PDB file of C-alpha atoms and ligand atoms in Angstrom:
ATOM      1  CA  UNK A   1     -82.041  95.965 -46.941  1.00  0.00           C
ATOM      2  CA  UNK A   2     -79.591  97.143 -49.662  1.00  0.00           C
ATOM      3  CA  UNK A   3     -79.400 100.069 -51.848  1.00  0.00           C
ATOM      4  CA  UNK A   4     -81.257  98.501 -54.510  1.00  0.00           C
ATOM      5  CA  UNK A   5     -84.126  97.435 -52.201  1.00  0.00           C
ATOM      6  CA  UNK A   6     -84.576 100.927 -50.520  1.00  0.00           C
ATOM      7  CA  UNK A   7     -84.638 102.472 -54.109  1.00  0.00           C
ATOM      8  CA  UNK A   8     -88.003 100.617 -54.729  1.00  0.00           C
ATOM      9  CA  UNK A   9     -90.789 103.297 -54.126  1.00  0.00           C
ATOM     10  CA  UNK A  10     -93.127 102.602 -51.153  1.00  0.00           C
ATOM     11  CA  UNK A  11     -96.745 104.147 -50.714  1.00  0.00           C
ATOM     12  CA  UNK A  12     -97.338 103.640 -47.068  1.00  0.00           C
ATOM     13  CA  UNK A  13    -101.377 103.916 -46.060  1.00  0.00           C
ATOM     14  CA  UNK A  14    -101.908 103.790 -42.450  1.00  0.00           C
ATOM     15  CA  UNK A  15    -104.957 104.535 -40.047  1.00  0.00           C
ATOM     16  CA  UNK A  16    -107.631 102.900 -37.897  1.00  0.00           C
ATOM     17  CA  UNK A  17    -110.078 100.123 -38.509  1.00  0.00           C
ATOM     18  CA  UNK A  18    -112.356 100.357 -41.351  1.00  0.00           C
ATOM     19  CA  UNK A  19    -111.186 103.444 -42.636  1.00  0.00           C
ATOM     20  CA  UNK A  20    -110.790 102.119 -45.945  1.00  0.00           C
ATOM     21  CA  UNK A  21    -107.106 101.580 -46.193  1.00  0.00           C
ATOM     22  CA  UNK A  22    -107.426  98.047 -48.003  1.00  0.00           C
ATOM     23  CA  UNK A  23    -109.765  99.334 -50.546  1.00  0.00           C
ATOM     24  CA  UNK A  24    -107.892 102.395 -51.465  1.00  0.00           C
ATOM     25  CA  UNK A  25    -104.402 100.696 -51.293  1.00  0.00           C
ATOM     26  CA  UNK A  26    -105.614  98.005 -53.531  1.00  0.00           C
ATOM     27  CA  UNK A  27    -106.832 100.397 -56.056  1.00  0.00           C
ATOM     28  CA  UNK A  28    -103.717 102.503 -55.899  1.00  0.00           C
ATOM     29  CA  UNK A  29    -101.457  99.477 -56.257  1.00  0.00           C
ATOM     30  CA  UNK A  30    -103.545  98.503 -59.444  1.00  0.00           C
ATOM     31  CA  UNK A  31    -103.432 101.776 -60.949  1.00  0.00           C
ATOM     32  CA  UNK A  32     -99.654 101.757 -60.402  1.00  0.00           C
ATOM     33  CA  UNK A  33     -98.876  98.321 -61.287  1.00  0.00           C
ATOM     34  CA  UNK A  34     -97.252  97.953 -57.945  1.00  0.00           C
ATOM     35  CA  UNK A  35     -97.316  94.947 -55.210  1.00  0.00           C
ATOM     36  CA  UNK A  36     -99.756  95.217 -52.384  1.00  0.00           C
ATOM     37  CA  UNK A  37     -98.955  94.704 -48.951  1.00  0.00           C
ATOM     38  CA  UNK A  38    -102.121  94.001 -46.349  1.00  0.00           C
ATOM     39  CA  UNK A  39     -99.964  93.937 -43.030  1.00  0.00           C
ATOM     40  CA  UNK A  40    -102.786  93.389 -40.875  1.00  0.00           C
ATOM     41  CA  UNK A  41    -103.563  89.798 -42.690  1.00  0.00           C
ATOM     42  CA  UNK A  42    -100.422  88.858 -41.423  1.00  0.00           C
ATOM     43  CA  UNK A  43    -101.522  89.778 -37.701  1.00  0.00           C
ATOM     44  CA  UNK A  44    -104.795  88.142 -38.166  1.00  0.00           C
ATOM     45  CA  UNK A  45    -102.907  84.813 -39.757  1.00  0.00           C
ATOM     46  CA  UNK A  46    -100.858  84.798 -36.158  1.00  0.00           C
ATOM     47  CA  UNK A  47    -104.198  85.039 -34.333  1.00  0.00           C
ATOM     48  CA  UNK A  48    -105.981  82.391 -36.401  1.00  0.00           C
ATOM     49  CA  UNK A  49    -102.977  79.877 -35.913  1.00  0.00           C
ATOM     50  CA  UNK A  50    -102.784  80.611 -32.369  1.00  0.00           C
ATOM     51  CA  UNK A  51    -106.595  79.835 -31.756  1.00  0.00           C
ATOM     52  CA  UNK A  52    -106.163  76.403 -34.410  1.00  0.00           C
ATOM     53  CA  UNK A  53    -103.231  75.514 -31.995  1.00  0.00           C
ATOM     54  CA  UNK A  54    -104.688  76.458 -28.846  1.00  0.00           C
ATOM     55  CA  UNK A  55    -102.043  78.829 -27.913  1.00  0.00           C
ATOM     56  CA  UNK A  56    -103.076  81.507 -25.503  1.00  0.00           C
ATOM     57  CA  UNK A  57    -103.152  85.020 -26.906  1.00  0.00           C
ATOM     58  CA  UNK A  58    -100.833  86.392 -24.061  1.00  0.00           C
ATOM     59  CA  UNK A  59     -98.051  83.593 -24.677  1.00  0.00           C
ATOM     60  CA  UNK A  60     -95.610  86.079 -26.235  1.00  0.00           C
ATOM     61  CA  UNK A  61     -92.618  83.861 -26.756  1.00  0.00           C
ATOM     62  CA  UNK A  62     -94.803  80.937 -28.555  1.00  0.00           C
ATOM     63  CA  UNK A  63     -96.801  83.562 -30.730  1.00  0.00           C
ATOM     64  CA  UNK A  64     -93.575  85.241 -31.659  1.00  0.00           C
ATOM     65  CA  UNK A  65     -92.366  81.583 -32.718  1.00  0.00           C
ATOM     66  CA  UNK A  66     -95.628  81.005 -34.676  1.00  0.00           C
ATOM     67  CA  UNK A  67     -94.914  84.498 -36.222  1.00  0.00           C
ATOM     68  CA  UNK A  68     -91.731  83.741 -37.416  1.00  0.00           C
ATOM     69  CA  UNK A  69     -92.580  80.303 -38.988  1.00  0.00           C
ATOM     70  CA  UNK A  70     -95.910  81.328 -40.149  1.00  0.00           C
ATOM     71  CA  UNK A  71     -96.420  79.236 -43.380  1.00  0.00           C
ATOM     72  CA  UNK A  72     -98.721  81.710 -45.006  1.00  0.00           C
ATOM     73  CA  UNK A  73     -98.994  82.064 -48.859  1.00  0.00           C
ATOM     74  CA  UNK A  74    -100.910  84.792 -51.033  1.00  0.00           C
ATOM     75  CA  UNK A  75    -102.140  83.866 -54.245  1.00  0.00           C
ATOM     76  CA  UNK A  76    -104.333  85.871 -56.750  1.00  0.00           C
ATOM     77  CA  UNK A  77    -106.274  87.435 -53.648  1.00  0.00           C
ATOM     78  CA  UNK A  78    -106.313  84.409 -51.747  1.00  0.00           C
ATOM     79  CA  UNK A  79    -104.717  83.446 -48.355  1.00  0.00           C
ATOM     80  CA  UNK A  80    -103.393  80.123 -47.456  1.00  0.00           C
ATOM     81  CA  UNK A  81    -102.059  79.060 -43.915  1.00  0.00           C
ATOM     82  CA  UNK A  82    -100.213  75.992 -43.848  1.00  0.00           C
ATOM     83  CA  UNK A  83    -101.941  74.903 -47.293  1.00  0.00           C
ATOM     84  CA  UNK A  84    -105.650  75.666 -45.905  1.00  0.00           C
ATOM     85  CA  UNK A  85    -107.742  78.557 -47.571  1.00  0.00           C
ATOM     86  CA  UNK A  86    -108.325  81.110 -44.873  1.00  0.00           C
ATOM     87  CA  UNK A  87    -109.338  84.325 -46.948  1.00  0.00           C
ATOM     88  CA  UNK A  88    -112.767  84.545 -45.235  1.00  0.00           C
ATOM     89  CA  UNK A  89    -111.944  82.980 -41.810  1.00  0.00           C
ATOM     90  CA  UNK A  90    -109.258  85.531 -41.236  1.00  0.00           C
ATOM     91  CA  UNK A  91    -111.917  88.570 -41.742  1.00  0.00           C
ATOM     92  CA  UNK A  92    -114.168  87.564 -38.946  1.00  0.00           C
ATOM     93  CA  UNK A  93    -114.421  90.284 -35.998  1.00  0.00           C
ATOM     94  CA  UNK A  94    -113.267  87.551 -33.786  1.00  0.00           C
ATOM     95  CA  UNK A  95    -109.946  87.224 -35.892  1.00  0.00           C
ATOM     96  CA  UNK A  96    -109.499  91.004 -35.934  1.00  0.00           C
ATOM     97  CA  UNK A  97    -109.835  91.106 -32.105  1.00  0.00           C
ATOM     98  CA  UNK A  98    -107.266  88.473 -31.964  1.00  0.00           C
ATOM     99  CA  UNK A  99    -105.115  90.186 -33.960  1.00  0.00           C
ATOM    100  CA  UNK A 100    -105.402  93.454 -32.094  1.00  0.00           C
ATOM    101  CA  UNK A 101    -104.227  91.355 -29.059  1.00  0.00           C
ATOM    102  CA  UNK A 102    -101.465  89.763 -30.570  1.00  0.00           C
ATOM    103  CA  UNK A 103    -100.225  92.811 -32.246  1.00  0.00           C
ATOM    104  CA  UNK A 104     -99.629  94.703 -28.766  1.00  0.00           C
ATOM    105  CA  UNK A 105     -96.761  91.870 -28.559  1.00  0.00           C
ATOM    106  CA  UNK A 106     -93.398  93.453 -29.338  1.00  0.00           C
ATOM    107  CA  UNK A 107     -91.873  90.028 -29.907  1.00  0.00           C
ATOM    108  CA  UNK A 108     -94.729  89.470 -32.607  1.00  0.00           C
ATOM    109  CA  UNK A 109     -94.472  92.605 -34.208  1.00  0.00           C
ATOM    110  CA  UNK A 110     -90.340  91.900 -34.398  1.00  0.00           C
ATOM    111  CA  UNK A 111     -90.924  88.602 -35.912  1.00  0.00           C
ATOM    112  CA  UNK A 112     -93.279  90.083 -38.507  1.00  0.00           C
ATOM    113  CA  UNK A 113     -90.859  92.861 -39.431  1.00  0.00           C
ATOM    114  CA  UNK A 114     -88.713  90.920 -42.183  1.00  0.00           C
ATOM    115  CA  UNK A 115     -91.607  89.327 -43.911  1.00  0.00           C
ATOM    116  CA  UNK A 116     -93.362  92.591 -44.035  1.00  0.00           C
ATOM    117  CA  UNK A 117     -90.141  94.280 -46.019  1.00  0.00           C
ATOM    118  CA  UNK A 118     -89.879  91.460 -48.261  1.00  0.00           C
ATOM    119  CA  UNK A 119     -92.571  92.794 -49.984  1.00  0.00           C
ATOM    120  CA  UNK A 120     -90.957  95.597 -51.281  1.00  0.00           C
ATOM    121  CA  UNK A 121     -90.120  94.648 -54.833  1.00  0.00           C
ATOM    122  CA  UNK A 122     -89.886  96.578 -58.295  1.00  0.00           C
ATOM    123  CA  UNK A 123     -91.403  98.184 -59.777  1.00  0.00           C
ATOM    124  CA  UNK A 124     -92.917  99.463 -56.111  1.00  0.00           C
ATOM    125  CA  UNK A 125     -95.299  98.691 -53.139  1.00  0.00           C
ATOM    126  CA  UNK A 126     -97.993  99.942 -51.574  1.00  0.00           C
ATOM    127  CA  UNK A 127     -98.312  98.810 -47.767  1.00  0.00           C
ATOM    128  CA  UNK A 128    -101.180  99.743 -45.747  1.00  0.00           C
ATOM    129  CA  UNK A 129    -101.651  98.767 -41.710  1.00  0.00           C
ATOM    130  CA  UNK A 130    -101.034 100.736 -38.495  1.00  0.00           C
ATOM    131  CA  UNK A 131     -97.253 101.470 -38.614  1.00  0.00           C
ATOM    132  CA  UNK A 132     -96.156 101.198 -42.579  1.00  0.00           C
ATOM    133  CA  UNK A 133     -94.993 105.057 -42.482  1.00  0.00           C
ATOM    134  CA  UNK A 134     -93.618 104.998 -38.714  1.00  0.00           C
ATOM    135  CA  UNK A 135     -91.743 101.493 -38.323  1.00  0.00           C
ATOM    136  CA  UNK A 136     -91.800  99.206 -41.379  1.00  0.00           C
ATOM    137  CA  UNK A 137     -91.064 101.593 -44.165  1.00  0.00           C
ATOM    138  CA  UNK A 138     -89.775 105.010 -42.515  1.00  0.00           C
ATOM    139  CA  UNK A 139     -88.101 105.945 -46.007  1.00  0.00           C
ATOM    140  CA  UNK A 140     -91.567 105.489 -47.892  1.00  0.00           C
ATOM    141  CA  UNK A 141     -91.950 107.877 -50.957  1.00  0.00           C
ATOM    142  CA  UNK A 142     -95.454 108.852 -49.804  1.00  0.00           C
ATOM    143  CA  UNK A 143     -97.058 108.266 -46.099  1.00  0.00           C
ATOM    144  CA  UNK A 144    -100.693 108.677 -46.162  1.00  0.00           C
ATOM    145  CA  UNK A 145    -102.898 108.497 -42.697  1.00  0.00           C
ATOM    146  CA  UNK A 146    -106.333 107.712 -43.590  1.00  0.00           C
ATOM    147  CA  UNK A 147    -109.318 108.395 -41.097  1.00  0.00           C
ATOM    148  CA  UNK A 148    -112.689 108.693 -40.957  1.00  0.00           C
ATOM    149  CA  UNK A 149    -115.182 108.974 -38.325  1.00  0.00           C
ATOM    150  CA  UNK A 150    -116.010 106.101 -36.028  1.00  0.00           C
ATOM    151  CA  UNK A 151    -119.599 106.135 -36.870  1.00  0.00           C
ATOM    152  CA  UNK A 152    -118.956 105.958 -40.738  1.00  0.00           C
ATOM    153  CA  UNK A 153    -116.459 103.216 -40.344  1.00  0.00           C
ATOM    154  CA  UNK A 154    -119.113 100.978 -38.378  1.00  0.00           C
ATOM    155  CA  UNK A 155    -121.494 101.965 -40.930  1.00  0.00           C
ATOM    156  CA  UNK A 156    -119.135 100.594 -43.651  1.00  0.00           C
ATOM    157  CA  UNK A 157    -118.074  97.544 -41.829  1.00  0.00           C
ATOM    158  CA  UNK A 158    -122.173  96.713 -41.125  1.00  0.00           C
ATOM    159  CA  UNK A 159    -122.614  96.930 -45.002  1.00  0.00           C
ATOM    160  CA  UNK A 160    -119.670  94.543 -45.614  1.00  0.00           C
ATOM    161  CA  UNK A 161    -120.718  92.177 -43.204  1.00  0.00           C
ATOM    162  CA  UNK A 162    -124.526  92.667 -44.698  1.00  0.00           C
ATOM    163  CA  UNK A 163    -123.368  91.952 -48.227  1.00  0.00           C
ATOM    164  CA  UNK A 164    -121.464  88.741 -47.166  1.00  0.00           C
ATOM    165  CA  UNK A 165    -124.923  87.743 -45.400  1.00  0.00           C
ATOM    166  CA  UNK A 166    -123.399  87.905 -41.857  1.00  0.00           C
ATOM    167  CA  UNK A 167    -125.765  89.182 -39.088  1.00  0.00           C
ATOM    168  CA  UNK A 168    -124.083  92.112 -37.408  1.00  0.00           C
ATOM    169  CA  UNK A 169    -125.371  94.805 -35.152  1.00  0.00           C
ATOM    170  CA  UNK A 170    -124.162  98.390 -35.764  1.00  0.00           C
ATOM    171  CA  UNK A 171    -124.153  99.450 -32.134  1.00  0.00           C
ATOM    172  CA  UNK A 172    -121.966  96.575 -31.202  1.00  0.00           C
ATOM    173  CA  UNK A 173    -119.581  97.275 -34.340  1.00  0.00           C
ATOM    174  CA  UNK A 174    -119.135 100.723 -33.056  1.00  0.00           C
ATOM    175  CA  UNK A 175    -118.283  99.902 -29.489  1.00  0.00           C
ATOM    176  CA  UNK A 176    -115.827  97.248 -30.949  1.00  0.00           C
ATOM    177  CA  UNK A 177    -114.151  99.724 -33.256  1.00  0.00           C
ATOM    178  CA  UNK A 178    -113.717 102.011 -30.498  1.00  0.00           C
ATOM    179  CA  UNK A 179    -112.171  99.197 -28.090  1.00  0.00           C
ATOM    180  CA  UNK A 180    -109.852  98.294 -31.067  1.00  0.00           C
ATOM    181  CA  UNK A 181    -108.766 101.960 -31.904  1.00  0.00           C
ATOM    182  CA  UNK A 182    -108.024 102.570 -28.073  1.00  0.00           C
ATOM    183  CA  UNK A 183    -105.986  99.137 -27.929  1.00  0.00           C
ATOM    184  CA  UNK A 184    -104.380 100.011 -30.985  1.00  0.00           C
ATOM    185  CA  UNK A 185    -103.310 103.478 -30.219  1.00  0.00           C
ATOM    186  CA  UNK A 186    -102.317 103.223 -26.384  1.00  0.00           C
ATOM    187  CA  UNK A 187     -99.870 100.052 -26.939  1.00  0.00           C
ATOM    188  CA  UNK A 188     -96.255 100.770 -26.250  1.00  0.00           C
ATOM    189  CA  UNK A 189     -94.985  99.476 -29.323  1.00  0.00           C
ATOM    190  CA  UNK A 190     -95.652 100.979 -33.060  1.00  0.00           C
ATOM    191  CA  UNK A 191     -99.144 102.583 -31.878  1.00  0.00           C
ATOM    192  CA  UNK A 192    -101.325 103.803 -34.499  1.00  0.00           C
ATOM    193  CA  UNK A 193    -100.242 107.144 -34.961  1.00  0.00           C
ATOM    194  CA  UNK A 194     -99.622 109.599 -37.919  1.00  0.00           C
ATOM    195  CA  UNK A 195     -95.896 109.970 -38.775  1.00  0.00           C
ATOM    196  CA  UNK A 196     -94.612 113.339 -38.789  1.00  0.00           C
ATOM    197  CA  UNK A 197     -94.045 113.465 -42.358  1.00  0.00           C
ATOM    198  CA  UNK A 198     -97.813 111.770 -43.377  1.00  0.00           C
ATOM    199  CA  UNK A 199    -100.376 113.624 -45.045  1.00  0.00           C
ATOM    200  CA  UNK A 200    -103.710 113.190 -43.523  1.00  0.00           C
ATOM    201  CA  UNK A 201    -106.921 112.343 -45.631  1.00  0.00           C
ATOM    202  CA  UNK A 202    -110.181 112.374 -43.759  1.00  0.00           C
ATOM    203  CA  UNK A 203    -112.551 110.333 -46.035  1.00  0.00           C
ATOM    204  CA  UNK A 204    -115.796 110.969 -44.250  1.00  0.00           C
ATOM    205  CA  UNK A 205    -118.148 112.083 -47.177  1.00  0.00           C
ATOM    206  CA  UNK A 206    -115.542 111.146 -49.729  1.00  0.00           C
ATOM    207  CA  UNK A 207    -116.062 108.509 -52.769  1.00  0.00           C
ATOM    208  CA  UNK A 208    -113.541 105.826 -53.123  1.00  0.00           C
ATOM    209  CA  UNK A 209    -112.244 107.139 -56.786  1.00  0.00           C
ATOM    210  CA  UNK A 210    -111.824 110.797 -54.850  1.00  0.00           C
ATOM    211  CA  UNK A 211    -109.671 109.125 -52.377  1.00  0.00           C
ATOM    212  CA  UNK A 212    -107.483 107.062 -54.854  1.00  0.00           C
ATOM    213  CA  UNK A 213    -107.232 110.079 -57.193  1.00  0.00           C
ATOM    214  CA  UNK A 214    -105.957 112.170 -54.187  1.00  0.00           C
ATOM    215  CA  UNK A 215    -103.317 109.484 -53.000  1.00  0.00           C
ATOM    216  CA  UNK A 216    -102.157 109.009 -56.829  1.00  0.00           C
ATOM    217  CA  UNK A 217    -101.959 112.791 -57.274  1.00  0.00           C
ATOM    218  CA  UNK A 218     -99.619 113.283 -54.100  1.00  0.00           C
ATOM    219  CA  UNK A 219     -97.474 110.212 -55.106  1.00  0.00           C
ATOM    220  CA  UNK A 220     -96.980 111.647 -58.544  1.00  0.00           C
ATOM    221  CA  UNK A 221     -96.012 115.193 -57.132  1.00  0.00           C
ATOM    222  CA  UNK A 222     -93.466 113.555 -54.896  1.00  0.00           C
ATOM    223  CA  UNK A 223     -91.858 111.597 -57.871  1.00  0.00           C
ATOM    224  CA  UNK A 224     -91.820 114.798 -59.910  1.00  0.00           C
ATOM    225  CA  UNK A 225     -90.483 116.897 -56.787  1.00  0.00           C
ATOM    226  CA  UNK A 226     -87.786 114.475 -56.286  1.00  0.00           C
ATOM    227  CA  UNK A 227     -86.721 114.287 -59.960  1.00  0.00           C
ATOM    228  CA  UNK A 228     -86.286 118.053 -59.871  1.00  0.00           C
ATOM    229  CA  UNK A 229     -84.011 118.244 -56.763  1.00  0.00           C
TER     230      UNK A 229
HETATM  231  O1  C5P B   1    -105.991  96.131 -40.457  1.00  0.00           O
HETATM  232  P1  C5P B   1    -106.874  95.180 -39.820  1.00  0.00           P
HETATM  233  O2  C5P B   1    -107.931  95.385 -39.408  1.00  0.00           O
HETATM  234  O3  C5P B   1    -106.699  93.811 -40.579  1.00  0.00           O
HETATM  235  O4  C5P B   1    -105.368  94.609 -38.808  1.00  0.00           O
HETATM  236  C1  C5P B   1    -105.841  93.676 -37.495  1.00  0.00           C
HETATM  237  C2  C5P B   1    -105.076  94.253 -36.331  1.00  0.00           C
HETATM  238  O5  C5P B   1    -103.812  94.123 -36.582  1.00  0.00           O
HETATM  239  C3  C5P B   1    -105.380  95.519 -36.125  1.00  0.00           C
HETATM  240  O6  C5P B   1    -106.591  96.277 -35.080  1.00  0.00           O
HETATM  241  C4  C5P B   1    -104.284  96.065 -35.410  1.00  0.00           C
HETATM  242  O7  C5P B   1    -104.183  95.576 -33.916  1.00  0.00           O
HETATM  243  C5  C5P B   1    -103.110  95.070 -36.071  1.00  0.00           C
HETATM  244  N1  C5P B   1    -102.281  95.626 -36.885  1.00  0.00           N
HETATM  245  C6  C5P B   1    -101.210  96.262 -36.522  1.00  0.00           C
HETATM  246  N2  C5P B   1     -99.902  96.848 -37.414  1.00  0.00           N
HETATM  247  C7  C5P B   1    -100.387  96.622 -38.635  1.00  0.00           C
HETATM  248  C8  C5P B   1    -101.434  96.264 -39.216  1.00  0.00           C
HETATM  249  C9  C5P B   1    -102.108  95.625 -38.129  1.00  0.00           C
HETATM  250  O8  C5P B   1    -100.876  96.314 -35.144  1.00  0.00           O
HETATM  251  N3  C5P B   1     -99.367  97.181 -39.482  1.00  0.00           N
END
C-alpha cells in the first residue's frame, strides 16, 4: 500500500451473520458514491469453487492456492466464478457454512488479503465482513460493529429466504446462525470481534434508514473532526 492508497477513506462494517451488514454497507456506499466490498462473498466463492472441484474443505494448501488464483469478477451486482454466474449459488446456507469453514484456515485468509485491499480505490470504500476493521483495513476512517439479537437475525434470514421462494425452518436457521457465530468468534485467526476503536450499533428494533443515517452521521463527524485537527 502506498500513501496515495491509504489516503482513500474506508468505512469498515463488521458483525455477525445476518446482522444487516450487506444492506447497510451497500446503502452507505451508494449515498457517498463509494466502492463496496462484500468480503464474505470471497470466502463463499472459495467454498463454492472447492465443492465444484471436489477439494476437501480442510485441505488448507489446496484451498489457499484456489483463493490466490480465484478467477472471480463483480459486475453490476452480479458475481461470476470462472465466467459462470454464481450470484445466487453463493448465497445458499450450504455455501455459507462452507465459507465459515474455509475462513478458519490462516493460509486462505492470507491469500485473500491483497485482493480485499485492492478494492480500496478513490473516492472511497465501504467494506463489510468480520475483520475489516481489525485486520484488513486497520486504518479505516470509521469502524462500525453492527449487532442484533440471534432471534432477530434468524427472522430476517427466514424472511429473505421466503421471499426468494426457498423453504426454511426458523429453528434450524437459529441453530445454524449460533453455530456459525461460535465458529467465527472462536477461530484463532481474525476472529469476529469488535475493534477497540469501533463504534457499536445494535440494530435490533431499528429500521434500515435509521442505521444508514447513523453510520453516515458518524462518518461525517469523523471527516469534519480530522479536518479541524
Ligand atoms: O458475511 P457472509 O455470511 O457472507 O460470510 C460468510 C462466511 O465467511 C462467514 O461466516 C465467515 O466465516 C467468513 N468471513 C470471514 N471474514 C470476513 C467475511 C466473511 O471470515 N471478512
